Amino acid sequence: MYFLKCIECGAEYSKDAIIYTCSKCDGLLDVIYNYSSIEIDMDKLKTECPSVWKYAKLLPVKRLPVTLKEGGTPLYKCDRLAEKIGIKKLYVKHEGMNPTGSFKDRGMTVGVTKALELGMKTFACASTGNTSAALAIYGAKAGVPVIVLLPAGKVALGKLAQALMHGAKVLSIRGNFDDALALVRTLCYQENIYLLNSINPYRLEGQKTIGFEIADQLGFRVPDIVILPIGNAGNITAIHKGFKEFEILGITNSLPKMIGIQAEGSCPVVKAIKSGAPEITPEDNPETIATAIRIGNPVNSKKALRAIRESGGTAESVTDEEILAAQMDLARLEGIGVEPASAASVAGLRKLVKMGIININETVVCITTGHLLKDVSSVGKICEEPTVVDANIESIRKAIFGKVE
Ligand code: AN7
């Protein structure tokens, strides 16, 4: 059994309440389980392949899942990249290998399944792109209409194409993501539409399976450090919860430090961590090439600040140039194609190693949250143009080898 609990005032709500924040104090809600009643079959856990629904006993739904086979993403050991950065053991968990090409699918398979369990008939979200793509496909699979609110002109085309092709009603808002989120919250409240942004605690339950899978893929051991980009700050919170639950259940016996990376032009969580402030100060005009994390007022920041501090982790910012350099390194040293936001994790790792905050002997997992094909706009900025040649072998030889006699 499980229920919802406010992280601020402790008020409790039924698992079937249609509620996103505490009705007493507006605090964020957590899904709380009675862990002593959950029996884990360790033999099954050790033999079955990782996937979101492998961990169904730790997920808040009973009904048959709306699934497109999400999770089970590769955990690559990245020796060439590790060497370049100067650490000994680096893994990259490539969440770009999910059905729509981002980690959001984990949250949506669980969130949409829960929404059906709750009897909801229309789904909505605001998005910098990936959330809308994920909601669009799970809405399509479930046969439920989807509405998405996007910041006009600031969503990568691959993501927009997914939302459109899978049949969502797409509204481009003349405003930024934070404006879109405030509006969709009002819309959902007024129209009894189910809100599937990460303020919805059930969505984060799906995303905590990233933590389960990392432990699972490392032989039920936990890395020293997990690094990932922060936007709305849901994922870092969710993954921390996943690691905590495995520890509570005795499946693992330690917790990683959680490190969140933001872009320099959009980094309220980093500023709060560095100053020791209890809350973030929202930024009105966030800006970065990594449009996925162009968010000035992350709704889950209170949960994220707790997760980072409790785990002994930290937060750091990186420049757009550092993000693009890391994107190139992932692509060319490891064959891992990611969108700019995802590369922030590796850019942050590089910076923290240089600063001496990460020790070279620590085992690090970087999470790359979205696939390269989501957002190819940076490619033209950092890669050479294709060479146009005449259709004869001489021209081709000349283009490849230079002047040929
Ligand atoms: C590739 O799609 O917020 O800190 O609306 O797409 O959990 O928000 C996307 C976020 C990192 C940040 N990497 O995760 C959206 C949206 C990628 C992302 C994040 C996002 P959170």
Coordinates of C-alpha atoms and ligand atoms in Angstrom, one line a residue:
M1 CA 0.0 0.0 0.0
Y2 CA 1.0 3.6 -0.5
F3 CA -0.2 7.1 0.0
L4 CA 0.8 10.7 -0.8
K5 CA 2.5 12.9 1.8
C6 CA 3.4 16.6 1.8
I7 CA 7.2 17.1 2.1
E8 CA 6.6 20.4 4.0
C9 CA 3.7 19.9 6.5
G10 CA 3.4 16.1 6.5
A11 CA -0.3 16.1 5.5
E12 CA -1.4 12.8 4.0
Y13 CA -3.6 12.1 1.0
S14 CA -5.2 9.0 -0.5
K15 CA -3.4 7.4 -3.4
D16 CA -6.5 8.0 -5.4
A17 CA -6.7 11.8 -4.8
I18 CA -6.4 13.9 -7.9
I19 CA -3.9 16.3 -6.3
Y20 CA -0.5 17.6 -7.3
T21 CA 0.5 19.8 -4.3
C22 CA -0.6 19.9 -0.7
S23 CA -4.1 21.5 -0.3
K24 CA -3.1 22.8 3.1
C25 CA 0.3 24.4 2.4
D26 CA 0.9 23.9 -1.4
G27 CA 4.0 21.8 -0.6
L28 CA 5.3 19.1 -3.0
L29 CA 4.0 15.6 -2.5
D30 CA 5.9 12.3 -2.2
V31 CA 4.6 8.8 -2.8
I32 CA 5.2 6.8 0.4
Y33 CA 5.1 3.0 0.6
N34 CA 4.9 0.5 3.4
Y35 CA 8.3 -1.0 2.6
S36 CA 8.0 -3.8 5.1
S37 CA 5.1 -5.2 3.2
I38 CA 7.0 -5.3 -0.1
E39 CA 8.6 -8.7 -0.8
I40 CA 11.4 -8.7 -3.4
D41 CA 12.3 -11.9 -5.1
M42 CA 16.1 -11.5 -5.4
D43 CA 16.6 -14.4 -7.8
K44 CA 14.1 -12.8 -10.2
L45 CA 15.6 -9.4 -9.7
K46 CA 19.1 -10.8 -10.6
T47 CA 18.0 -12.6 -13.7
E48 CA 15.3 -10.5 -15.4
C49 CA 16.5 -7.7 -17.8
P50 CA 16.1 -4.2 -16.5
S51 CA 13.0 -2.2 -17.7
V52 CA 10.6 0.2 -15.9
W53 CA 8.0 -2.5 -15.3
K54 CA 10.6 -5.0 -13.9
Y55 CA 10.2 -3.0 -10.7
A56 CA 6.4 -3.0 -10.7
K57 CA 6.3 -3.9 -7.0
L58 CA 7.8 -0.5 -6.3
L59 CA 5.5 1.4 -8.6
P60 CA 2.1 2.9 -7.6
V61 CA -0.2 1.2 -10.1
K62 CA -2.1 -2.1 -10.3
R63 CA -3.7 -2.0 -13.7
L64 CA -2.0 -3.3 -16.9
P65 CA 0.6 -0.7 -17.9
V66 CA 0.4 1.5 -21.0
T67 CA 3.8 0.6 -22.2
L68 CA 6.1 0.9 -25.2
K69 CA 8.9 -1.0 -23.5
E70 CA 10.7 1.9 -21.8
G71 CA 13.8 1.7 -19.6
G72 CA 16.4 -1.0 -19.9
T73 CA 18.7 1.6 -21.4
P74 CA 22.4 0.8 -21.8
L75 CA 24.9 1.7 -19.1
Y76 CA 28.1 2.1 -21.1
K77 CA 31.6 1.9 -19.6
C78 CA 33.4 4.9 -21.1
D79 CA 37.1 4.4 -20.8
R80 CA 38.2 6.8 -23.6
L81 CA 36.1 9.6 -22.2
A82 CA 37.2 8.8 -18.6
E83 CA 40.8 9.1 -19.7
K84 CA 40.3 12.4 -21.4
I85 CA 38.5 13.8 -18.3
G86 CA 41.2 12.2 -16.0
I87 CA 39.1 9.8 -13.9
K88 CA 39.4 6.0 -13.6
K89 CA 35.8 4.7 -13.8
L90 CA 33.1 6.4 -15.8
Y91 CA 29.8 5.0 -17.0
V92 CA 27.2 6.7 -19.1
K93 CA 23.5 5.7 -18.7
H94 CA 22.1 6.7 -22.1
E95 CA 18.4 7.5 -21.6
G96 CA 18.3 8.7 -25.2
M97 CA 17.6 5.0 -25.9
N98 CA 14.0 5.1 -24.6
P99 CA 11.0 4.9 -27.0
T100 CA 10.8 8.6 -27.7
G101 CA 14.5 9.2 -27.1
S102 CA 14.4 10.6 -23.6
F103 CA 14.0 9.6 -19.9
K104 CA 10.6 11.2 -19.8
D105 CA 9.1 7.9 -21.2
R106 CA 9.7 6.3 -17.8
G107 CA 7.7 8.9 -16.0
M108 CA 4.9 8.9 -18.6
T109 CA 4.4 5.1 -18.8
V110 CA 3.7 5.2 -15.0
G111 CA 2.0 8.5 -15.0
V112 CA -0.4 7.7 -17.9
T113 CA -1.2 4.3 -16.5
K114 CA -2.0 5.9 -13.1
A115 CA -4.1 8.5 -14.9
L116 CA -6.2 5.7 -16.5
E117 CA -6.5 4.0 -13.1
L118 CA -7.8 7.3 -11.7
G119 CA -10.4 7.5 -14.6
M120 CA -9.0 10.7 -16.2
K121 CA -10.1 11.4 -19.7
T122 CA -7.7 14.1 -21.0
F123 CA -4.0 14.6 -20.3
A124 CA -1.9 17.8 -20.5
C125 CA 1.6 19.2 -19.8
A126 CA 3.8 22.1 -20.4
S127 CA 7.2 21.3 -21.9
T128 CA 10.5 22.3 -23.2
G129 CA 9.9 19.5 -25.7
N130 CA 10.7 16.0 -24.3
T131 CA 7.9 15.8 -21.9
S132 CA 5.4 16.7 -24.7
A133 CA 6.9 14.0 -27.0
A134 CA 6.6 11.4 -24.3
L135 CA 3.0 12.4 -23.2
A136 CA 2.0 12.4 -26.9
I137 CA 3.0 8.8 -27.5
Y138 CA 1.6 7.4 -24.3
G139 CA -1.7 9.3 -24.9
A140 CA -1.8 7.8 -28.4
K141 CA -1.1 4.4 -27.0
A142 CA -3.8 4.8 -24.4
G143 CA -6.3 6.4 -26.8
V144 CA -6.6 9.5 -24.7
P145 CA -6.4 13.1 -26.0
V146 CA -3.3 15.1 -25.1
I147 CA -2.8 18.9 -24.9
V148 CA 0.7 20.3 -24.7
L149 CA 1.8 23.9 -24.0
L150 CA 5.2 24.8 -25.4
P151 CA 7.3 28.0 -25.3
A152 CA 7.1 29.3 -28.8
G153 CA 10.3 29.2 -30.8
K154 CA 12.2 27.5 -28.1
V155 CA 11.5 23.8 -28.7
A156 CA 13.8 21.6 -30.7
L157 CA 12.3 20.4 -33.9
G158 CA 12.7 16.7 -33.3
K159 CA 10.6 17.0 -30.1
L160 CA 7.9 19.2 -31.7
A161 CA 7.7 16.7 -34.6
Q162 CA 7.0 13.9 -32.1
A163 CA 4.3 15.8 -30.3
L164 CA 2.6 16.7 -33.6
M165 CA 2.9 13.3 -35.3
H166 CA 1.6 11.4 -32.3
G167 CA -1.5 13.6 -32.3
A168 CA -1.2 16.0 -29.4
K169 CA -3.0 19.3 -29.5
V170 CA 0.0 21.6 -29.6
L171 CA -0.2 25.2 -28.3
S172 CA 2.9 27.4 -28.7
I173 CA 2.8 30.0 -25.9
R174 CA 4.2 33.5 -26.3
G175 CA 6.2 33.1 -23.2
N176 CA 8.8 30.8 -21.6
F177 CA 8.4 27.3 -20.1
D178 CA 7.7 28.7 -16.6
D179 CA 4.8 30.7 -18.1
A180 CA 3.5 27.6 -19.9
L181 CA 3.7 25.5 -16.7
A182 CA 1.8 28.1 -14.7
L183 CA -0.9 28.2 -17.4
V184 CA -1.3 24.4 -17.8
R185 CA -1.7 24.0 -14.0
T186 CA -4.6 26.5 -14.1
L187 CA -6.1 24.8 -17.2
C188 CA -5.9 21.3 -15.5
Y189 CA -7.5 22.6 -12.3
Q190 CA -10.3 24.4 -14.1
E191 CA -11.1 21.6 -16.6
N192 CA -10.4 18.4 -14.7
I193 CA -7.6 17.5 -17.1
Y194 CA -4.8 15.3 -15.7
L195 CA -1.5 17.2 -15.3
L196 CA 1.5 15.1 -16.3
N197 CA 4.4 17.5 -15.5
S198 CA 6.9 16.3 -12.9
I199 CA 5.1 18.2 -10.2
N200 CA 2.8 15.1 -10.4
P201 CA 4.5 12.7 -7.9
Y202 CA 3.4 9.6 -9.9
R203 CA 5.5 10.6 -12.8
L204 CA 8.6 10.8 -10.7
E205 CA 7.9 7.2 -9.5
G206 CA 8.5 6.0 -13.1
Q207 CA 11.7 8.0 -13.3
K208 CA 13.1 6.6 -10.0
T209 CA 13.7 3.4 -12.0
I210 CA 16.8 5.0 -13.5
G211 CA 18.3 4.6 -10.0
F212 CA 17.1 1.0 -9.8
E213 CA 18.6 0.2 -13.2
I214 CA 22.0 1.8 -12.4
A215 CA 22.3 -0.4 -9.3
D216 CA 21.0 -3.4 -11.1
Q217 CA 23.4 -3.0 -14.0
L218 CA 26.4 -2.6 -11.7
G219 CA 25.6 -5.9 -10.0
F220 CA 23.5 -4.3 -7.2
R221 CA 26.3 -2.0 -6.3
V222 CA 26.0 1.8 -6.2
P223 CA 28.4 4.2 -7.8
D224 CA 30.0 6.9 -5.7
I225 CA 28.5 9.7 -7.8
V226 CA 25.6 10.2 -10.2
I227 CA 25.6 13.3 -12.3
L228 CA 22.7 14.6 -14.4
P229 CA 21.3 17.8 -15.9
I230 CA 18.7 19.7 -14.0
G231 CA 15.8 21.5 -15.5
N232 CA 12.6 21.3 -13.5
A233 CA 14.6 19.3 -11.0
G234 CA 12.3 16.2 -11.0
N235 CA 14.7 13.6 -12.3
I236 CA 17.4 14.2 -9.7
T237 CA 14.9 13.9 -7.0
A238 CA 13.3 10.7 -8.5
I239 CA 16.7 9.0 -9.0
H240 CA 17.7 9.7 -5.4
K241 CA 14.5 8.2 -4.2
G242 CA 15.1 5.1 -6.3
F243 CA 18.5 4.6 -4.7
K244 CA 17.0 5.2 -1.2
E245 CA 14.3 2.6 -1.8
F246 CA 16.8 -0.1 -2.9
E247 CA 18.8 0.7 0.3
I248 CA 15.7 0.6 2.5
L249 CA 14.8 -2.8 1.0
G250 CA 18.3 -4.1 1.7
I251 CA 19.0 -4.6 -2.1
T252 CA 22.0 -2.2 -1.9
N253 CA 23.9 -0.8 1.0
S254 CA 25.0 2.7 0.1
L255 CA 23.8 5.8 -1.7
P256 CA 25.5 7.8 -4.4
K257 CA 26.2 11.6 -4.1
M258 CA 23.7 13.3 -6.4
I259 CA 25.2 16.1 -8.5
G260 CA 23.0 18.3 -10.7
I261 CA 24.3 20.4 -13.5
Q262 CA 22.6 23.5 -15.0
A263 CA 23.5 25.9 -17.8
E264 CA 25.1 29.1 -16.6
G265 CA 22.3 31.2 -18.0
S266 CA 19.7 29.2 -16.2
C267 CA 20.9 27.9 -12.9
P268 CA 18.7 28.8 -9.8
V269 CA 19.4 25.4 -8.2
V270 CA 23.2 25.9 -8.5
K271 CA 23.0 29.3 -6.9
A272 CA 20.9 28.0 -4.0
I273 CA 23.3 25.1 -3.3
K274 CA 26.3 27.4 -3.5
S275 CA 24.8 30.0 -1.2
G276 CA 23.3 27.5 1.2
A277 CA 19.9 29.1 0.7
P278 CA 16.8 27.1 1.8
E279 CA 15.0 27.9 -1.4
I280 CA 15.8 28.9 -5.0
T281 CA 15.4 32.4 -6.3
P282 CA 13.5 32.0 -9.7
E283 CA 15.2 33.5 -12.7
D284 CA 13.0 35.5 -15.0
N285 CA 14.9 35.2 -18.3
P286 CA 16.7 31.8 -18.4
E287 CA 18.8 31.3 -21.5
T288 CA 20.9 28.5 -22.9
I289 CA 21.5 26.5 -26.0
A290 CA 20.3 23.5 -24.1
T291 CA 16.6 24.4 -24.5
A292 CA 15.5 21.3 -22.6
I293 CA 16.8 22.8 -19.4
R294 CA 16.0 26.5 -20.1
I295 CA 13.9 26.7 -16.9
G296 CA 14.1 29.6 -14.4
N297 CA 11.7 28.4 -11.8
P298 CA 12.0 24.6 -11.4
V299 CA 8.9 23.3 -9.6
N300 CA 10.7 20.5 -7.9
S301 CA 13.5 22.6 -6.5
K302 CA 12.7 22.0 -2.9
K303 CA 12.8 18.2 -3.4
A304 CA 16.0 18.5 -5.4
L305 CA 17.8 20.7 -2.9
R306 CA 17.0 18.1 -0.2
A307 CA 18.1 15.2 -2.4
I308 CA 21.4 16.9 -3.3
R309 CA 22.1 18.0 0.3
E310 CA 21.0 14.7 1.9
S311 CA 23.2 12.7 -0.5
G312 CA 26.3 14.8 0.1
G313 CA 26.3 15.9 -3.5
T314 CA 26.4 19.3 -5.1
A315 CA 25.4 21.4 -8.1
E316 CA 27.4 23.2 -10.7
S317 CA 26.9 25.3 -13.8
V318 CA 28.5 25.0 -17.2
T319 CA 28.7 27.4 -20.2
D320 CA 27.1 26.6 -23.5
E321 CA 30.6 26.2 -24.9
E322 CA 31.4 23.6 -22.3
I323 CA 28.2 21.8 -23.1
L324 CA 28.9 21.7 -26.8
A325 CA 32.5 20.4 -26.2
A326 CA 31.1 17.6 -24.0
Q327 CA 28.5 16.8 -26.6
M328 CA 31.3 16.4 -29.2
D329 CA 33.4 14.2 -26.9
L330 CA 30.5 11.9 -26.1
A331 CA 29.8 11.5 -29.8
R332 CA 33.4 11.1 -31.0
L333 CA 35.1 9.2 -28.1
E334 CA 32.2 6.9 -27.2
G335 CA 29.7 6.9 -30.0
I336 CA 27.0 8.3 -27.7
G337 CA 24.8 10.9 -29.5
V338 CA 23.1 13.2 -27.1
E339 CA 21.2 16.5 -27.2
P340 CA 22.9 19.5 -25.6
A341 CA 21.1 19.3 -22.2
S342 CA 22.3 15.8 -21.7
A343 CA 25.9 16.7 -22.4
A344 CA 25.7 19.1 -19.4
S345 CA 26.3 16.1 -17.2
V346 CA 29.7 15.4 -18.8
A347 CA 30.6 19.1 -19.0
G348 CA 29.9 19.3 -15.3
L349 CA 31.9 16.2 -14.5
R350 CA 34.9 17.7 -16.3
K351 CA 34.6 21.0 -14.4
L352 CA 34.2 19.3 -11.0
V353 CA 37.2 17.0 -11.6
K354 CA 39.3 20.1 -12.6
M355 CA 38.1 21.9 -9.4
G356 CA 39.2 18.9 -7.4
I357 CA 35.6 18.3 -6.1
I358 CA 35.4 14.9 -7.7
N359 CA 38.3 12.6 -6.9
I360 CA 39.8 10.6 -9.8
N361 CA 39.2 7.3 -8.0
E362 CA 35.5 7.8 -7.6
T363 CA 33.1 5.7 -9.7
V364 CA 30.9 8.1 -11.7
V365 CA 27.7 7.6 -13.6
C366 CA 26.7 10.4 -16.0
I367 CA 23.1 10.3 -17.2
T368 CA 22.6 11.4 -20.8
T369 CA 18.9 12.3 -20.7
G370 CA 18.0 12.8 -24.4
H371 CA 19.1 11.6 -27.9
L372 CA 21.1 13.6 -30.4
L373 CA 18.3 13.4 -33.0
K374 CA 15.9 15.3 -30.7
D375 CA 17.8 18.5 -31.3
V376 CA 20.3 18.7 -34.2
S377 CA 20.5 22.5 -34.2
S378 CA 23.9 22.6 -32.5
V379 CA 25.4 20.2 -35.1
G380 CA 25.8 22.9 -37.7
K381 CA 27.5 25.2 -35.2
I382 CA 30.2 22.7 -34.1
C383 CA 30.7 20.3 -37.0
E384 CA 32.2 20.8 -40.4
E385 CA 29.8 21.2 -43.3
P386 CA 29.5 18.3 -45.7
T387 CA 31.9 18.7 -48.7
V388 CA 30.0 19.0 -52.0
V389 CA 31.8 17.2 -54.9
D390 CA 31.2 16.4 -58.5
A391 CA 30.0 12.9 -59.1
N392 CA 33.3 11.5 -60.4
I393 CA 36.1 9.5 -58.6
E394 CA 38.7 12.2 -59.2
S395 CA 36.7 14.8 -57.3
I396 CA 36.1 12.4 -54.5
R397 CA 39.8 11.4 -54.2
K398 CA 40.7 15.1 -54.2
A399 CA 38.1 15.9 -51.5
I400 CA 39.4 13.1 -49.3
F401 CA 43.1 13.0 -49.9
G402 CA 43.8 16.6 -51.2
K403 CA 45.4 17.1 -54.5
V404 CA 45.8 13.9 -56.4
E405 CA 48.2 13.7 -59.4
Ligands
AN7_1 C1 17.0 16.1 -22.2 O1 10.5 18.3 -21.5 O2 11.4 19.8 -18.6 O3 15.3 18.3 -14.0 O4 9.4 19.8 -20.4 O5 14.5 17.2 -21.7 O6 13.7 16.4 -14.4 O7 13.3 18.6 -15.4 C2 12.7 18.5 -19.9 C3 13.8 18.3 -19.1 C4 17.2 17.1 -18.7 C5 15.7 18.1 -17.0 N1 17.5 16.6 -19.9 O8 15.1 17.2 -16.2 C6 10.4 19.1 -20.5 C7 11.5 19.2 -19.6 C8 16.6 16.6 -20.9 C9 15.3 17.2 -20.7 C10 16.0 17.6 -18.4 C11 15.0 17.7 -19.4 P1 14.3 17.7 -15.0

